[in-house]
């Protein structure tokens, strides 16, 4: 009987067909490949970050009515973990001391990450001193995020900012990079919204302390 089955298998192979055993091997191999593909797909699904609009890591759209007036106190966007500032050093201002090593003027909107560059505490705007102050170890920053006093090793980080037209999608202008750091974005006419991309953050530069220029370092 066994020799009969072997003869049948040998006959199928010789005639170009496949034996039952081969067929089962193919099914088994295909199943393994399918399971592996599913596993790889699931892994990619978890590894590739996906953020919705209005969720930290994604984009935030801010209407012009919610952008702070030029040279006024910053506005806190808690969900996006950033402060929005609107600067113009050509206009009178009481909040922005400018150092001699800086470009003149400093103009435009910037979105500043709310985490201190020292050890990651959440700092806050202190209106009485007109600067950002960190409660943990006393680092201080100017309105645009430049480091005023250490121990912070560098200025505050910034997110990419874009100016949008009133269709909410057309990008009129985008913050440019200087030394791999986002510069404030001067808003072109026709800007109706600001888009802040919290998935695109640049580290603040390690400029000299502002208190050194002011001669009042502690
Ligand atoms: S974490 Fe802000 S000064 Fe240390």
XYZ file of C-alpha atoms and ligand atoms in Angstrom:
222
model
C 0.000 0.000 0.000
C 2.826 2.419 1.021
C 4.728 1.636 -2.113
C 1.528 2.349 -4.048
C 1.214 5.848 -2.454
C 4.882 6.576 -3.111
C 4.396 5.524 -6.682
C 1.399 7.879 -7.006
C 3.452 10.811 -5.535
C 6.373 10.054 -7.801
C 4.003 9.868 -10.747
C 2.431 13.295 -9.879
C 5.872 14.924 -9.605
C 7.062 13.372 -12.789
C 3.937 14.554 -14.609
C 4.448 18.192 -13.354
C 1.722 18.162 -10.630
C 2.384 18.527 -6.921
C 2.017 15.942 -4.257
C -0.251 16.338 -1.261
C 2.795 16.805 0.974
C 4.203 19.569 -1.234
C 0.811 21.226 -1.311
C 0.703 21.277 2.505
C 4.246 22.736 2.597
C 3.171 25.555 0.282
C 0.104 26.319 2.395
C 2.223 26.326 5.540
C 4.841 28.638 3.953
C 2.173 31.014 2.689
C 0.570 31.151 6.146
C 3.911 31.986 7.782
C 4.542 34.739 5.219
C 1.069 36.201 5.780
C 1.464 36.250 9.559
C 4.921 37.865 9.221
C 3.525 40.563 6.929
C 0.699 41.287 9.349
C 3.214 41.563 12.208
C 5.411 43.961 10.234
C 2.371 46.069 9.311
C 1.241 46.284 12.926
C 4.747 47.246 14.045
C 4.861 50.073 11.496
C 1.406 51.195 12.590
C 2.646 51.648 16.151
C 6.045 53.077 15.266
C 4.943 55.802 12.845
C 3.587 58.721 14.916
C 0.160 59.990 13.924
C -1.145 63.181 15.469
C -4.408 64.907 14.842
C -4.774 68.657 14.524
C -5.076 70.198 17.981
C -3.071 67.435 19.657
C 0.465 67.984 20.963
C 2.840 66.585 18.367
C 0.528 67.757 15.593
C -0.510 71.180 14.305
C -2.506 73.961 15.968
C -4.407 76.592 14.018
C -4.735 79.987 15.683
C -6.932 82.745 14.267
C -5.420 86.226 14.078
C -7.829 87.367 16.775
C -6.051 85.050 19.217
C -2.529 86.192 18.321
C -1.174 88.602 20.973
C -0.832 92.252 19.967
C 2.666 93.404 18.994
C 5.053 93.660 21.991
C 2.426 92.581 24.496
C 2.586 89.735 27.014
C 2.681 86.220 25.536
C -0.413 84.045 25.210
C -0.378 80.585 26.746
C -1.596 77.722 24.507
C -1.668 74.991 27.138
C -2.766 72.128 24.862
C -0.019 72.880 22.377
C 2.530 73.451 25.171
C 3.699 76.723 23.672
C 3.621 80.456 24.261
C 2.761 82.625 21.288
C 4.601 85.949 21.093
C 4.390 88.810 18.634
C 7.526 90.966 18.443
C 8.590 94.195 16.796
C 11.670 95.933 18.147
C 11.131 98.890 15.795
C 8.135 99.871 17.882
C 8.195 101.069 21.469
C 8.213 98.159 23.851
C 8.918 97.630 27.504
C 9.347 93.879 27.407
C 12.194 93.334 24.965
C 15.672 94.480 25.960
C 17.844 93.997 22.875
C 21.535 93.053 23.067
C 24.237 94.334 20.765
C 24.910 90.887 19.284
C 21.399 90.601 17.827
C 19.919 91.399 14.438
C 17.929 94.587 14.347
C 14.969 94.574 14.081
C 13.427 91.450 15.564
C 9.965 91.196 14.086
C 7.253 88.592 13.825
C 5.431 85.791 15.568
C 7.132 82.890 17.356
C 5.790 79.821 19.155
C 7.967 79.023 22.183
C 8.059 75.576 23.784
C 6.939 75.681 27.408
C 9.702 73.482 28.789
C 12.804 74.958 30.429
C 16.037 74.056 28.647
C 17.806 73.327 31.928
C 16.131 70.229 33.375
C 12.698 70.338 31.799
C 10.510 72.178 34.330
C 7.520 74.172 33.148
C 8.325 77.858 33.415
C 5.813 80.726 33.324
C 5.524 84.343 32.273
C 6.055 86.664 35.235
C 4.313 89.970 34.432
C 5.905 91.872 37.309
C 9.396 91.192 35.914
C 8.357 91.029 32.233
C 10.106 87.754 31.538
C 9.699 83.998 31.654
C 10.918 82.520 34.951
C 11.507 78.919 35.864
C 10.471 77.963 39.418
C 12.910 75.049 39.676
C 16.387 76.607 39.567
C 15.754 80.206 38.589
C 16.506 80.348 34.866
C 15.062 83.423 33.193
C 14.214 84.163 29.586
C 13.192 87.220 27.611
C 9.847 87.554 25.825
C 11.230 85.906 22.678
C 12.785 83.051 24.683
C 16.368 84.268 24.763
C 18.195 83.181 27.914
C 18.575 86.035 30.418
C 20.010 84.107 33.366
C 21.400 80.610 33.784
C 21.537 77.738 34.739
C 19.636 77.222 31.470
C 22.271 76.172 28.911
C 20.487 77.792 25.958
C 17.506 79.822 24.849
C 14.027 78.307 24.708
C 13.086 76.007 21.841
C 10.643 77.075 19.129
C 8.105 75.375 16.890
C 7.621 75.893 13.183
C 5.097 78.666 12.462
C 3.247 79.221 9.175
C 0.970 82.055 8.039
C -2.241 80.819 6.387
C -4.734 82.566 4.115
C -8.417 82.653 5.012
C -9.050 79.362 3.207
C -7.080 77.883 6.171
C -4.841 75.830 3.894
C -2.837 78.136 1.609
C 0.566 78.806 3.194
C 1.527 82.447 2.673
C 4.817 82.300 4.568
C 6.777 80.023 6.851
C 9.337 80.699 9.599
C 12.846 80.493 8.197
C 15.800 78.807 9.819
C 18.881 80.607 11.018
C 21.576 78.424 12.614
C 18.949 75.672 12.707
C 16.639 77.821 14.840
C 13.253 79.182 13.754
C 13.219 82.959 13.395
C 10.072 84.964 14.184
C 7.716 85.002 11.214
C 6.733 88.411 9.832
C 3.115 88.016 8.855
C 2.340 88.909 5.237
C -0.823 90.870 4.463
C -3.772 88.550 4.058
C -2.734 86.330 6.959
C -5.890 85.010 8.599
C -4.486 82.146 10.655
C -1.235 80.997 12.199
C -0.402 77.320 12.086
C 2.010 75.998 14.733
C 3.558 72.596 14.093
C 4.466 71.122 17.478
C 6.004 68.140 15.719
C 8.681 70.409 14.286
C 10.773 71.826 17.120
C 14.192 73.475 16.963
C 16.510 73.863 19.928
C 17.258 77.360 21.138
C 20.807 78.602 20.482
C 23.415 79.024 23.221
C 23.802 82.786 22.961
C 25.557 84.802 25.699
C 23.406 85.613 28.703
C 21.380 88.801 28.300
C 22.213 89.816 31.855
C 25.846 90.144 30.745
C 24.835 92.880 28.298
C 22.702 94.513 30.961
C 25.476 94.205 33.545
C 23.178 92.767 36.162
C 23.998 89.071 36.323
C 23.518 87.726 39.874
S 14.621 73.297 35.133
Fe 14.373 75.394 34.811
S 16.032 76.263 35.840
Fe 16.284 74.165 36.162
